[in-house]
Amino acid sequence: MSSRARRQRILRDEDDEDDEYTQPSTSGTQRESKRIRQEDSSYNELDSQLTAEQTSQDLERKVNDTVRYALACEHRKQVIRKDDIARKVLTDRSRSFPAIFDKTQAKLRHLFGMELTELVSKEKSNPAKRAAANGKVVLSKTYVLRNILPEEQNDPQIIHHTDDEYQSTGLLYVILSLIFVNEQSMNDELLMSHLNRLRIPEESETFGDRARMLDGFVKQGYLQRQKLNAEVAQSDQPVFQYSWGPRAKAEVPEQNMVGLISSVYHVQGSELDRLQDSIYKAASIDT
Amino acid sequence: MATTETMNGQEQHPHEMTEYNGTHRLFMQSMLSHRILEESQAEVIYEKICDMLNADKADFGDFVAVINKEISDVDLALRRTVDEYNSSAIIALVNTRGDEVAQLATTYTANEIGFFKRVLELIVTADDEAFSLGSMAAIREGPKLKPAFSQRETEELLNKLVADKWLMRRRDGYYVLHMRSIIELQNYLKETFENEIHECLMCMEIVTVGERCSQGRCEVRLHTHCAAGYFPEQDNGSEIKCPTCGTTWARDNTIGTIRQ
């Protein structure tokens, strides 16, 4: 976009904003002003004034674009890649990423009570690379937009979720718990047999195509699916292993998962402590 | 961040009321999830938020104004208007940038948007300003596209467009524009269908359900609720006239309503 077009857009946006607050009183005024806006010549005298402010305005615009991009990605539960922000949103300003990113975060927190959380990288299957990472958390340059308002504010009377969302979130949490207490990973076959037992067949009215739904969870970053090599799998058929995806790790703290699982048992006091200890053990987490 | 600095000595109006705070943030999350609400529902949500956060309740209009001042930066706005179909006050979260239809691309494929645009066209250009499209006619459009949608895919897509509040299925089974489309796509509609889309003479908003002047060349259209406010009660059968051309106004000369 040329700088003139961009300026015009900024000016046009300011105009639109005015429309928000003023009731148009006579017919034709809207059309009239639209025609004036389209005339380039009326902005010529602004050219010289604008160059000085251009840099900071430009930066501000990129921050706002990044906010919008983050909201749009989150709307379809898609992970947000740093590369995509740089390429699709920042374009010629991609070197200003750190500054723009900080301002974007501040704006997301302020306006919506949300922030971008960087996802932990996939654990490297290659032992050499894992060694190189030296047990440190490897960040992935991908983000999800996370709600940072206190949990009790996520009240169904305030925040609307569709029935589909409730159903798929419910099932997702069941799958995450099953994987969690199975030492954090579970092969394909075992997961499918659990789902069969829960009467979630390959095709159902509620959840549709089961495989497609699992693909969706993988794509959204809630689940991670890895193909095991033939030696480990001890099978000539390809074997896939499911574990928590980076988004689940970012959104669901371990203690919440333990709390969720233990709540099913309705126990209290020392019995609850013992139960939670055994859940941590099943998840092979040292307490 | 535009936090308003308060003047000294304003005991009457504590600055908490005019400053963007937790109540505004949570209301924005609510609007992001609903997109469009009856204003009465929105006010109930606002009250619930104030209770929850232990905050003083401001006038709802002022509360919305504080939000609009802040979110205009990111080309969003809360727009308050009247539902053409049932005359109730509504509030919607809208994109104010000109690329409204492109916004759909966040949840629809290019082909699905192509289909939606075709349905919009058929609704807006329907004969005699009916602003509606029969369900069979809508389903027949899918297979005509390139690449074609099967009949089943077309039905699923129409259901999704209804669920996402872009289209509405009227009780006679016809598809009409949902208020969300009328509000969010108003620039697209006005620019694409310059001849078919009229603005109400009273409120200047797009009108697809209302009354029209009986003089064929006169472009005056009024929303049902705007007309009800403009024309006095017809208690003695006195003649009412078009505010622009003076032609006798027939209240039953309607557009966008269910036809016999």
GROMACS .gro file of N, CA and C in nm, chain A residues 23-24, chain B residues 81 199-206 222-223 225-226:
model
   45
   23GLN      N    1  -2.536   1.165   1.473
   23GLN     CA    2  -2.651   1.121   1.394
   23GLN      C    3  -2.653   1.204   1.267
   24PRO      N    4  -2.645   1.142   1.151
   24PRO     CA    5  -2.654   1.220   1.028
   24PRO      C    6  -2.792   1.286   1.023
  368THR      N    7  -2.821   0.011   1.735
  368THR     CA    8  -2.920   0.042   1.633
  368THR      C    9  -3.050  -0.033   1.666
  486GLU      N   10  -3.148   0.401   0.203
  486GLU     CA   11  -3.137   0.437   0.343
  486GLU      C   12  -3.269   0.497   0.388
  487CYS      N   13  -3.304   0.467   0.509
  487CYS     CA   14  -3.429   0.519   0.566
  487CYS      C   15  -3.420   0.671   0.576
  488LEU      N   16  -3.524   0.741   0.533
  488LEU     CA   17  -3.523   0.887   0.535
  488LEU      C   18  -3.515   0.942   0.678
  489MET      N   19  -3.564   0.865   0.772
  489MET     CA   20  -3.565   0.911   0.911
  489MET      C   21  -3.430   0.891   0.979
  490CYS      N   22  -3.380   0.766   0.979
  490CYS     CA   23  -3.262   0.737   1.061
  490CYS      C   24  -3.135   0.720   0.977
  491MET      N   25  -3.149   0.722   0.844
  491MET     CA   26  -3.033   0.714   0.753
  491MET      C   27  -2.961   0.578   0.753
  492GLU      N   28  -3.019   0.479   0.821
  492GLU     CA   29  -2.959   0.346   0.817
  492GLU      C   30  -3.021   0.268   0.700
  493ILE      N   31  -2.951   0.162   0.657
  493ILE     CA   32  -3.004   0.077   0.551
  493ILE      C   33  -3.142   0.024   0.589
  509LEU      N   34  -3.887   0.393   0.447
  509LEU     CA   35  -3.884   0.412   0.592
  509LEU      C   36  -3.888   0.276   0.661
  510HIS      N   37  -3.810   0.263   0.769
  510HIS     CA   38  -3.822   0.142   0.851
  510HIS      C   39  -3.964   0.136   0.908
  512HIS      N   40  -4.047   0.077   1.209
  512HIS     CA   41  -4.054   0.150   1.336
  512HIS      C   42  -4.037   0.300   1.317
  513CYS      N   43  -3.960   0.340   1.215
  513CYS     CA   44  -3.944   0.483   1.189
  513CYS      C   45  -4.074   0.543   1.135
   0.00000   0.00000   0.00000
